[in-house]
Amino acid sequence: MGVGAGAVANVVAPYSFEGFYPTDLLLSPTLKGHHFFGTDELGRDYLSRVIYGIRTSLEVGVFVAVVSSILGLAVGAVAGYFGGWLDNILMRITDLVLTLPLIAILLTVAALKGNGSQWRISIILTLFFWTVIARVVRGIFLSLREKEYVEAAKAAGAGDARIMFRHILPNTLGPVIVNGTLAVATAILTEAALSFLGFGIRPPTPSLGVLVAGGQNNPQDWWLTVFHGLTIVLIVLCINFVGDGLRDALDPRLRGAIGTRR
Protein backbone atom coordinates (compact mmCIF):
# COMPACT_ATOMS: atom_id res chain seq x y z
CA MET A 1 0.00 0.00 0.00
CA GLY A 2 2.79 2.41 0.92
CA VAL A 3 4.66 1.46 -2.24
CA GLY A 4 1.56 2.25 -4.30
CA ALA A 5 1.15 5.58 -2.50
CA GLY A 6 4.73 6.49 -3.30
CA ALA A 7 4.20 5.69 -6.98
CA VAL A 8 1.38 8.26 -7.18
CA ALA A 9 2.69 10.70 -4.58
CA ASN A 10 1.41 13.76 -6.43
CA VAL A 11 -2.14 12.41 -6.21
CA VAL A 12 -2.15 10.77 -2.78
CA ALA A 13 -0.10 13.19 -0.64
CA PRO A 14 -2.35 15.69 1.15
CA TYR A 15 0.29 18.42 0.91
CA SER A 16 3.30 19.24 -1.26
CA PHE A 17 6.72 18.05 -0.17
CA GLU A 18 8.03 21.54 0.61
CA GLY A 19 4.73 23.15 1.64
CA PHE A 20 5.23 25.47 4.65
CA TYR A 21 2.43 26.05 7.14
CA PRO A 22 3.60 28.48 9.90
CA THR A 23 0.48 27.90 11.99
CA ASP A 24 1.24 24.17 12.33
CA LEU A 25 4.79 24.07 13.69
CA LEU A 26 6.01 20.83 15.32
CA LEU A 27 2.63 19.24 15.69
CA SER A 28 2.69 15.69 17.01
CA PRO A 29 0.64 13.14 15.01
CA THR A 30 -2.88 14.53 14.94
CA LEU A 31 -6.10 14.56 12.96
CA LYS A 32 -5.87 18.34 12.71
CA GLY A 33 -5.36 19.26 9.09
CA HIS A 34 -4.78 15.59 8.29
CA HIS A 35 -1.27 15.76 9.77
CA PHE A 36 -1.33 12.06 10.63
CA PHE A 37 2.48 11.90 10.93
CA GLY A 38 2.79 15.34 12.52
CA THR A 39 4.75 18.32 11.19
CA ASP A 40 8.32 19.58 11.47
CA GLU A 41 9.77 22.86 12.75
CA LEU A 42 8.73 24.59 9.52
CA GLY A 43 5.19 23.28 9.57
CA ARG A 44 5.70 20.80 6.72
CA ASP A 45 3.38 17.81 6.74
CA TYR A 46 5.42 14.67 7.43
CA LEU A 47 2.96 12.19 5.95
CA SER A 48 3.34 13.96 2.61
CA ARG A 49 7.12 14.02 2.96
CA VAL A 50 7.17 10.28 3.71
CA ILE A 51 5.05 9.54 0.64
CA TYR A 52 7.33 11.61 -1.61
CA GLY A 53 10.36 9.98 0.04
CA ILE A 54 8.96 6.53 -0.77
CA ARG A 55 8.71 7.51 -4.43
CA THR A 56 12.33 8.68 -4.60
CA SER A 57 13.65 5.62 -2.77
CA LEU A 58 11.66 3.30 -5.06
CA GLU A 59 12.97 5.09 -8.15
CA VAL A 60 16.52 4.55 -6.93
CA GLY A 61 15.88 0.92 -5.99
CA VAL A 62 14.16 -0.04 -9.24
CA PHE A 63 16.74 1.77 -11.40
CA VAL A 64 19.64 0.08 -9.63
CA ALA A 65 17.96 -3.35 -9.77
CA VAL A 66 17.07 -3.16 -13.47
CA VAL A 67 20.34 -1.72 -14.75
CA SER A 68 22.56 -3.88 -12.52
CA SER A 69 20.58 -6.98 -13.55
CA ILE A 70 21.09 -6.19 -17.24
CA LEU A 71 24.79 -5.54 -16.71
CA GLY A 72 25.27 -8.63 -14.54
CA LEU A 73 23.30 -10.74 -16.99
CA ALA A 74 25.49 -9.65 -19.90
CA VAL A 75 28.76 -10.21 -18.02
CA GLY A 76 27.68 -13.56 -16.58
CA ALA A 77 26.32 -14.84 -19.89
CA VAL A 78 29.47 -14.02 -21.83
CA ALA A 79 31.75 -15.43 -19.12
CA GLY A 80 29.75 -18.63 -18.64
CA TYR A 81 29.15 -19.40 -22.30
CA PHE A 82 32.56 -18.70 -23.80
CA GLY A 83 34.71 -19.61 -20.78
CA GLY A 84 38.50 -19.62 -21.15
CA TRP A 85 40.49 -16.41 -20.91
CA LEU A 86 37.39 -14.25 -21.31
CA ASP A 87 35.77 -15.94 -18.33
CA ASN A 88 38.95 -15.49 -16.29
CA ILE A 89 39.17 -11.77 -17.03
CA LEU A 90 35.51 -11.03 -16.36
CA MET A 91 35.41 -13.06 -13.17
CA ARG A 92 38.60 -11.50 -11.83
CA ILE A 93 37.02 -8.08 -12.36
CA THR A 94 33.89 -9.32 -10.61
CA ASP A 95 35.90 -10.72 -7.71
CA LEU A 96 37.78 -7.43 -7.41
CA VAL A 97 34.56 -5.46 -7.08
CA LEU A 98 33.19 -8.00 -4.58
CA THR A 99 36.26 -7.71 -2.35
CA LEU A 100 36.08 -3.92 -2.11
CA PRO A 101 34.85 -2.50 1.22
CA LEU A 102 31.47 -1.44 -0.14
CA ILE A 103 30.39 1.24 2.32
CA ALA A 104 33.80 2.93 2.42
CA ILE A 105 34.06 2.98 -1.37
CA LEU A 106 30.48 4.18 -1.78
CA LEU A 107 31.00 7.00 0.71
CA THR A 108 34.13 8.13 -1.09
CA VAL A 109 32.70 7.92 -4.62
CA ALA A 110 29.38 9.50 -3.58
CA ALA A 111 31.22 12.38 -1.90
CA LEU A 112 33.37 13.00 -4.99
CA LYS A 113 30.88 12.31 -7.80
CA GLY A 114 27.42 12.03 -6.28
CA ASN A 115 26.76 15.76 -5.92
CA GLY A 116 23.57 14.94 -4.01
CA SER A 117 21.86 13.89 -7.25
CA GLN A 118 19.34 11.06 -7.12
CA TRP A 119 20.37 9.66 -10.49
CA ARG A 120 24.11 10.00 -9.90
CA ILE A 121 23.73 8.05 -6.67
CA SER A 122 21.71 5.44 -8.57
CA ILE A 123 24.45 5.04 -11.18
CA ILE A 124 27.13 4.76 -8.49
CA LEU A 125 25.17 2.01 -6.72
CA THR A 126 24.65 0.19 -10.02
CA LEU A 127 28.40 -0.01 -10.55
CA PHE A 128 28.69 -2.14 -7.40
CA PHE A 129 25.45 -4.15 -7.50
CA TRP A 130 25.87 -6.14 -10.72
CA THR A 131 28.44 -8.60 -9.40
CA VAL A 132 26.12 -11.00 -7.54
CA ILE A 133 23.84 -11.43 -10.54
CA ALA A 134 26.87 -11.87 -12.83
CA ARG A 135 28.14 -14.79 -10.76
CA VAL A 136 24.69 -16.41 -10.58
CA VAL A 137 24.19 -16.15 -14.35
CA ARG A 138 27.70 -17.42 -15.06
CA GLY A 139 27.07 -20.53 -12.98
CA ILE A 140 23.82 -21.25 -14.80
CA PHE A 141 25.42 -20.76 -18.22
CA LEU A 142 28.32 -23.05 -17.29
CA SER A 143 25.90 -25.86 -16.46
CA LEU A 144 23.47 -25.33 -19.34
CA ARG A 145 25.97 -24.96 -22.16
CA GLU A 146 26.71 -28.70 -21.92
CA LYS A 147 23.07 -29.78 -22.13
CA GLU A 148 21.80 -31.90 -25.01
CA TYR A 149 19.47 -29.25 -26.42
CA VAL A 150 22.39 -26.80 -26.67
CA GLU A 151 24.47 -29.40 -28.49
CA ALA A 152 21.53 -30.06 -30.77
CA ALA A 153 21.22 -26.36 -31.54
CA LYS A 154 24.91 -26.19 -32.39
CA ALA A 155 24.58 -29.22 -34.64
CA ALA A 156 21.65 -27.53 -36.39
CA GLY A 157 23.90 -24.60 -37.23
CA ALA A 158 22.66 -22.06 -34.66
CA GLY A 159 25.13 -19.29 -33.90
CA ASP A 160 26.44 -18.39 -30.46
CA ALA A 161 24.14 -15.38 -30.12
CA ARG A 162 21.04 -17.44 -30.94
CA ILE A 163 22.02 -20.21 -28.53
CA MET A 164 22.72 -17.73 -25.74
CA PHE A 165 19.60 -15.62 -26.09
CA ARG A 166 17.09 -18.14 -27.44
CA HIS A 167 18.04 -21.40 -25.72
CA ILE A 168 19.97 -20.59 -22.53
CA LEU A 169 18.88 -17.12 -21.44
CA PRO A 170 15.22 -18.02 -20.75
CA ASN A 171 16.40 -20.56 -18.17
CA THR A 172 18.26 -17.85 -16.24
CA LEU A 173 15.38 -15.39 -15.95
CA GLY A 174 13.99 -16.91 -12.73
CA PRO A 175 17.15 -16.40 -10.63
CA VAL A 176 17.76 -13.00 -12.28
CA ILE A 177 14.25 -11.79 -11.39
CA VAL A 178 14.60 -13.02 -7.81
CA ASN A 179 18.03 -11.42 -7.34
CA GLY A 180 16.83 -8.24 -9.01
CA THR A 181 13.89 -8.03 -6.62
CA LEU A 182 16.17 -8.42 -3.62
CA ALA A 183 18.53 -5.82 -5.13
CA VAL A 184 15.70 -3.26 -4.91
CA ALA A 185 15.59 -3.67 -1.12
CA THR A 186 19.37 -3.56 -0.78
CA ALA A 187 19.61 -0.44 -2.95
CA ILE A 188 16.93 1.33 -0.89
CA LEU A 189 18.75 0.52 2.35
CA THR A 190 22.13 1.58 0.95
CA GLU A 191 20.77 4.84 -0.45
CA ALA A 192 19.07 5.60 2.86
CA ALA A 193 22.34 4.97 4.73
CA LEU A 194 24.31 7.22 2.37
CA SER A 195 21.70 9.98 2.58
CA PHE A 196 21.53 9.69 6.36
CA LEU A 197 25.31 10.18 6.54
CA GLY A 198 25.12 13.18 4.21
CA PHE A 199 26.79 11.55 1.20
CA GLY A 200 23.70 10.51 -0.75
CA ILE A 201 20.66 12.40 -1.94
CA ARG A 202 20.43 15.89 -0.51
CA PRO A 203 17.53 18.29 0.08
CA PRO A 204 15.33 19.51 -1.49
CA THR A 205 15.04 16.11 -3.23
CA PRO A 206 12.77 13.96 -1.03
CA SER A 207 14.30 10.75 0.30
CA LEU A 208 13.59 8.59 3.32
CA GLY A 209 17.25 8.71 4.34
CA VAL A 210 17.24 12.51 4.10
CA LEU A 211 14.12 12.70 6.25
CA VAL A 212 15.55 10.44 8.96
CA ALA A 213 18.72 12.57 9.02
CA GLY A 214 16.65 15.73 9.29
CA GLY A 215 14.86 14.37 12.33
CA GLN A 216 18.13 14.50 14.31
CA ASN A 217 17.72 18.27 14.60
CA ASN A 218 14.78 17.75 16.94
CA PRO A 219 15.47 14.53 18.88
CA GLN A 220 12.71 15.25 21.38
CA ASP A 221 10.10 15.14 18.61
CA TRP A 222 10.02 11.38 18.09
CA TRP A 223 7.70 11.40 15.07
CA LEU A 224 10.37 13.12 12.95
CA THR A 225 12.42 9.92 12.84
CA VAL A 226 10.17 7.01 13.84
CA PHE A 227 7.76 7.08 10.91
CA HIS A 228 10.49 7.31 8.29
CA GLY A 229 12.52 4.54 9.88
CA LEU A 230 9.48 2.27 10.14
CA THR A 231 8.60 3.01 6.52
CA ILE A 232 12.06 1.90 5.36
CA VAL A 233 11.86 -1.28 7.43
CA LEU A 234 8.37 -2.18 6.15
CA ILE A 235 9.24 -1.51 2.50
CA VAL A 236 12.38 -3.64 2.70
CA LEU A 237 10.52 -6.44 4.48
CA CYS A 238 7.74 -6.42 1.87
CA ILE A 239 10.21 -6.51 -1.01
CA ASN A 240 12.14 -9.36 0.62
CA PHE A 241 8.90 -11.31 1.08
CA VAL A 242 8.10 -10.77 -2.61
CA GLY A 243 11.60 -11.98 -3.51
CA ASP A 244 11.20 -15.11 -1.38
CA GLY A 245 7.83 -15.80 -2.96
CA LEU A 246 9.23 -15.40 -6.46
CA ARG A 247 12.10 -17.74 -5.59
CA ASP A 248 9.65 -20.40 -4.43
CA ALA A 249 7.51 -19.92 -7.54
CA LEU A 250 10.31 -19.79 -10.11
CA ASP A 251 12.74 -22.39 -8.75
CA PRO A 252 11.58 -25.81 -10.00
CA ARG A 253 13.53 -27.61 -7.25
CA LEU A 254 11.69 -25.67 -4.56
CA ARG A 255 8.35 -26.25 -6.31
CA GLY A 256 9.04 -29.97 -6.29
CA ALA A 257 9.98 -29.93 -2.61
CA ILE A 258 6.82 -28.01 -1.71
CA GLY A 259 4.70 -30.41 -3.75
CA THR A 260 6.33 -33.38 -2.01
CA ARG A 261 5.62 -31.98 1.44
CA ARG A 262 2.00 -31.46 0.51
GROMACS .gro file of C-alpha atoms in nm:
model
  262
    1MET     CA    1   0.000   0.000   0.000
    2GLY     CA    2   0.279   0.241   0.092
    3VAL     CA    3   0.466   0.146  -0.224
    4GLY     CA    4   0.156   0.225  -0.430
    5ALA     CA    5   0.115   0.558  -0.250
    6GLY     CA    6   0.473   0.649  -0.330
    7ALA     CA    7   0.420   0.569  -0.698
    8VAL     CA    8   0.138   0.826  -0.718
    9ALA     CA    9   0.269   1.070  -0.458
   10ASN     CA   10   0.141   1.376  -0.643
   11VAL     CA   11  -0.214   1.241  -0.621
   12VAL     CA   12  -0.215   1.077  -0.278
   13ALA     CA   13  -0.010   1.319  -0.064
   14PRO     CA   14  -0.235   1.569   0.115
   15TYR     CA   15   0.029   1.842   0.091
   16SER     CA   16   0.330   1.924  -0.126
   17PHE     CA   17   0.672   1.805  -0.017
   18GLU     CA   18   0.803   2.154   0.061
   19GLY     CA   19   0.473   2.315   0.164
   20PHE     CA   20   0.523   2.547   0.465
   21TYR     CA   21   0.243   2.605   0.714
   22PRO     CA   22   0.360   2.848   0.990
   23THR     CA   23   0.048   2.790   1.199
   24ASP     CA   24   0.124   2.417   1.233
   25LEU     CA   25   0.479   2.407   1.369
   26LEU     CA   26   0.601   2.083   1.532
   27LEU     CA   27   0.263   1.924   1.569
   28SER     CA   28   0.269   1.569   1.701
   29PRO     CA   29   0.064   1.314   1.501
   30THR     CA   30  -0.288   1.453   1.494
   31LEU     CA   31  -0.610   1.456   1.296
   32LYS     CA   32  -0.587   1.834   1.271
   33GLY     CA   33  -0.536   1.926   0.909
   34HIS     CA   34  -0.478   1.559   0.829
   35HIS     CA   35  -0.127   1.576   0.977
   36PHE     CA   36  -0.133   1.206   1.063
   37PHE     CA   37   0.248   1.190   1.093
   38GLY     CA   38   0.279   1.534   1.252
   39THR     CA   39   0.475   1.832   1.119
   40ASP     CA   40   0.832   1.958   1.147
   41GLU     CA   41   0.977   2.286   1.275
   42LEU     CA   42   0.873   2.459   0.952
   43GLY     CA   43   0.519   2.328   0.957
   44ARG     CA   44   0.570   2.080   0.672
   45ASP     CA   45   0.338   1.781   0.674
   46TYR     CA   46   0.542   1.467   0.743
   47LEU     CA   47   0.296   1.219   0.595
   48SER     CA   48   0.334   1.396   0.261
   49ARG     CA   49   0.712   1.402   0.296
   50VAL     CA   50   0.717   1.028   0.371
   51ILE     CA   51   0.505   0.954   0.064
   52TYR     CA   52   0.733   1.161  -0.161
   53GLY     CA   53   1.036   0.998   0.004
   54ILE     CA   54   0.896   0.653  -0.077
   55ARG     CA   55   0.871   0.751  -0.443
   56THR     CA   56   1.233   0.868  -0.460
   57SER     CA   57   1.365   0.562  -0.277
   58LEU     CA   58   1.166   0.330  -0.506
   59GLU     CA   59   1.297   0.509  -0.815
   60VAL     CA   60   1.652   0.455  -0.693
   61GLY     CA   61   1.588   0.092  -0.599
   62VAL     CA   62   1.416  -0.004  -0.924
   63PHE     CA   63   1.674   0.177  -1.140
   64VAL     CA   64   1.964   0.008  -0.963
   65ALA     CA   65   1.796  -0.335  -0.977
   66VAL     CA   66   1.707  -0.316  -1.347
   67VAL     CA   67   2.034  -0.172  -1.475
   68SER     CA   68   2.256  -0.388  -1.252
   69SER     CA   69   2.058  -0.698  -1.355
   70ILE     CA   70   2.109  -0.619  -1.724
   71LEU     CA   71   2.479  -0.554  -1.671
   72GLY     CA   72   2.527  -0.863  -1.454
   73LEU     CA   73   2.330  -1.074  -1.699
   74ALA     CA   74   2.549  -0.965  -1.990
   75VAL     CA   75   2.876  -1.021  -1.802
   76GLY     CA   76   2.768  -1.356  -1.658
   77ALA     CA   77   2.632  -1.484  -1.989
   78VAL     CA   78   2.947  -1.402  -2.183
   79ALA     CA   79   3.175  -1.543  -1.912
   80GLY     CA   80   2.975  -1.863  -1.864
   81TYR     CA   81   2.915  -1.940  -2.230
   82PHE     CA   82   3.256  -1.870  -2.380
   83GLY     CA   83   3.471  -1.961  -2.078
   84GLY     CA   84   3.850  -1.962  -2.115
   85TRP     CA   85   4.049  -1.641  -2.091
   86LEU     CA   86   3.739  -1.425  -2.131
   87ASP     CA   87   3.577  -1.594  -1.833
   88ASN     CA   88   3.895  -1.549  -1.629
   89ILE     CA   89   3.917  -1.177  -1.703
   90LEU     CA   90   3.551  -1.103  -1.636
   91MET     CA   91   3.541  -1.306  -1.317
   92ARG     CA   92   3.860  -1.150  -1.183
   93ILE     CA   93   3.702  -0.808  -1.236
   94THR     CA   94   3.389  -0.932  -1.061
   95ASP     CA   95   3.590  -1.072  -0.771
   96LEU     CA   96   3.778  -0.743  -0.741
   97VAL     CA   97   3.456  -0.546  -0.708
   98LEU     CA   98   3.319  -0.800  -0.458
   99THR     CA   99   3.626  -0.771  -0.235
  100LEU     CA  100   3.608  -0.392  -0.211
  101PRO     CA  101   3.485  -0.250   0.122
  102LEU     CA  102   3.147  -0.144  -0.014
  103ILE     CA  103   3.039   0.124   0.232
  104ALA     CA  104   3.380   0.293   0.242
  105ILE     CA  105   3.406   0.298  -0.137
  106LEU     CA  106   3.048   0.418  -0.178
  107LEU     CA  107   3.100   0.700   0.071
  108THR     CA  108   3.413   0.813  -0.109
  109VAL     CA  109   3.270   0.792  -0.462
  110ALA     CA  110   2.938   0.950  -0.358
  111ALA     CA  111   3.122   1.238  -0.190
  112LEU     CA  112   3.337   1.300  -0.499
  113LYS     CA  113   3.088   1.231  -0.780
  114GLY     CA  114   2.742   1.203  -0.628
  115ASN     CA  115   2.676   1.576  -0.592
  116GLY     CA  116   2.357   1.494  -0.401
  117SER     CA  117   2.186   1.389  -0.725
  118GLN     CA  118   1.934   1.106  -0.712
  119TRP     CA  119   2.037   0.966  -1.049
  120ARG     CA  120   2.411   1.000  -0.990
  121ILE     CA  121   2.373   0.805  -0.667
  122SER     CA  122   2.171   0.544  -0.857
  123ILE     CA  123   2.445   0.504  -1.118
  124ILE     CA  124   2.713   0.476  -0.849
  125LEU     CA  125   2.517   0.201  -0.672
  126THR     CA  126   2.465   0.019  -1.002
  127LEU     CA  127   2.840  -0.001  -1.055
  128PHE     CA  128   2.869  -0.214  -0.740
  129PHE     CA  129   2.545  -0.415  -0.750
  130TRP     CA  130   2.587  -0.614  -1.072
  131THR     CA  131   2.844  -0.860  -0.940
  132VAL     CA  132   2.612  -1.100  -0.754
  133ILE     CA  133   2.384  -1.143  -1.054
  134ALA     CA  134   2.687  -1.187  -1.283
  135ARG     CA  135   2.814  -1.479  -1.076
  136VAL     CA  136   2.469  -1.641  -1.058
  137VAL     CA  137   2.419  -1.615  -1.435
  138ARG     CA  138   2.770  -1.742  -1.506
  139GLY     CA  139   2.707  -2.053  -1.298
  140ILE     CA  140   2.382  -2.125  -1.480
  141PHE     CA  141   2.542  -2.076  -1.822
  142LEU     CA  142   2.832  -2.305  -1.729
  143SER     CA  143   2.590  -2.586  -1.646
  144LEU     CA  144   2.347  -2.533  -1.934
  145ARG     CA  145   2.597  -2.496  -2.216
  146GLU     CA  146   2.671  -2.870  -2.192
  147LYS     CA  147   2.307  -2.978  -2.213
  148GLU     CA  148   2.180  -3.190  -2.501
  149TYR     CA  149   1.947  -2.925  -2.642
  150VAL     CA  150   2.239  -2.680  -2.667
  151GLU     CA  151   2.447  -2.940  -2.849
  152ALA     CA  152   2.153  -3.006  -3.077
  153ALA     CA  153   2.122  -2.636  -3.154
  154LYS     CA  154   2.491  -2.619  -3.239
  155ALA     CA  155   2.458  -2.922  -3.464
  156ALA     CA  156   2.165  -2.753  -3.639
  157GLY     CA  157   2.390  -2.460  -3.723
  158ALA     CA  158   2.266  -2.206  -3.466
  159GLY     CA  159   2.513  -1.929  -3.390
  160ASP     CA  160   2.644  -1.839  -3.046
  161ALA     CA  161   2.414  -1.538  -3.012
  162ARG     CA  162   2.104  -1.744  -3.094
  163ILE     CA  163   2.202  -2.021  -2.853
  164MET     CA  164   2.272  -1.773  -2.574
  165PHE     CA  165   1.960  -1.562  -2.609
  166ARG     CA  166   1.709  -1.814  -2.744
  167HIS     CA  167   1.804  -2.140  -2.572
  168ILE     CA  168   1.997  -2.059  -2.253
  169LEU     CA  169   1.888  -1.712  -2.144
  170PRO     CA  170   1.522  -1.802  -2.075
  171ASN     CA  171   1.640  -2.056  -1.817
  172THR     CA  172   1.826  -1.785  -1.624
  173LEU     CA  173   1.538  -1.539  -1.595
  174GLY     CA  174   1.399  -1.691  -1.273
  175PRO     CA  175   1.715  -1.640  -1.063
  176VAL     CA  176   1.776  -1.300  -1.228
  177ILE     CA  177   1.425  -1.179  -1.139
  178VAL     CA  178   1.460  -1.302  -0.781
  179ASN     CA  179   1.803  -1.142  -0.734
  180GLY     CA  180   1.683  -0.824  -0.901
  181THR     CA  181   1.389  -0.803  -0.662
  182LEU     CA  182   1.617  -0.842  -0.362
  183ALA     CA  183   1.853  -0.582  -0.513
  184VAL     CA  184   1.570  -0.326  -0.491
  185ALA     CA  185   1.559  -0.367  -0.112
  186THR     CA  186   1.937  -0.356  -0.078
  187ALA     CA  187   1.961  -0.044  -0.295
  188ILE     CA  188   1.693   0.133  -0.089
  189LEU     CA  189   1.875   0.052   0.235
  190THR     CA  190   2.213   0.158   0.095
  191GLU     CA  191   2.077   0.484  -0.045
  192ALA     CA  192   1.907   0.560   0.286
  193ALA     CA  193   2.234   0.497   0.473
  194LEU     CA  194   2.431   0.722   0.237
  195SER     CA  195   2.170   0.998   0.258
  196PHE     CA  196   2.153   0.969   0.636
  197LEU     CA  197   2.531   1.018   0.654
  198GLY     CA  198   2.512   1.318   0.421
  199PHE     CA  199   2.679   1.155   0.120
  200GLY     CA  200   2.370   1.051  -0.075
  201ILE     CA  201   2.066   1.240  -0.194
  202ARG     CA  202   2.043   1.589  -0.051
  203PRO     CA  203   1.753   1.829   0.008
  204PRO     CA  204   1.533   1.951  -0.149
  205THR     CA  205   1.504   1.611  -0.323
  206PRO     CA  206   1.277   1.396  -0.103
  207SER     CA  207   1.430   1.075   0.030
  208LEU     CA  208   1.359   0.859   0.332
  209GLY     CA  209   1.725   0.871   0.434
  210VAL     CA  210   1.724   1.251   0.410
  211LEU     CA  211   1.412   1.270   0.625
  212VAL     CA  212   1.555   1.044   0.896
  213ALA     CA  213   1.872   1.257   0.902
  214GLY     CA  214   1.665   1.573   0.929
  215GLY     CA  215   1.486   1.437   1.233
  216GLN     CA  216   1.813   1.450   1.431
  217ASN     CA  217   1.772   1.827   1.460
  218ASN     CA  218   1.478   1.775   1.694
  219PRO     CA  219   1.547   1.453   1.888
  220GLN     CA  220   1.271   1.525   2.138
  221ASP     CA  221   1.010   1.514   1.861
  222TRP     CA  222   1.002   1.138   1.809
  223TRP     CA  223   0.770   1.140   1.507
  224LEU     CA  224   1.037   1.312   1.295
  225THR     CA  225   1.242   0.992   1.284
  226VAL     CA  226   1.017   0.701   1.384
  227PHE     CA  227   0.776   0.708   1.091
  228HIS     CA  228   1.049   0.731   0.829
  229GLY     CA  229   1.252   0.454   0.988
  230LEU     CA  230   0.948   0.227   1.014
  231THR     CA  231   0.860   0.301   0.652
  232ILE     CA  232   1.206   0.190   0.536
  233VAL     CA  233   1.186  -0.128   0.743
  234LEU     CA  234   0.837  -0.218   0.615
  235ILE     CA  235   0.924  -0.151   0.250
  236VAL     CA  236   1.238  -0.364   0.270
  237LEU     CA  237   1.052  -0.644   0.448
  238CYS     CA  238   0.774  -0.642   0.187
  239ILE     CA  239   1.021  -0.651  -0.101
  240ASN     CA  240   1.214  -0.936   0.062
  241PHE     CA  241   0.890  -1.131   0.108
  242VAL     CA  242   0.810  -1.077  -0.261
  243GLY     CA  243   1.160  -1.198  -0.351
  244ASP     CA  244   1.120  -1.511  -0.138
  245GLY     CA  245   0.783  -1.580  -0.296
  246LEU     CA  246   0.923  -1.540  -0.646
  247ARG     CA  247   1.210  -1.774  -0.559
  248ASP     CA  248   0.965  -2.040  -0.443
  249ALA     CA  249   0.751  -1.992  -0.754
  250LEU     CA  250   1.031  -1.979  -1.011
  251ASP     CA  251   1.274  -2.239  -0.875
  252PRO     CA  252   1.158  -2.581  -1.000
  253ARG     CA  253   1.353  -2.761  -0.725
  254LEU     CA  254   1.169  -2.567  -0.456
  255ARG     CA  255   0.835  -2.625  -0.631
  256GLY     CA  256   0.904  -2.997  -0.629
  257ALA     CA  257   0.998  -2.993  -0.261
  258ILE     CA  258   0.682  -2.801  -0.171
  259GLY     CA  259   0.470  -3.041  -0.375
  260THR     CA  260   0.633  -3.338  -0.201
  261ARG     CA  261   0.562  -3.198   0.144
  262ARG     CA  262   0.200  -3.146   0.051
   0.00000   0.00000   0.00000
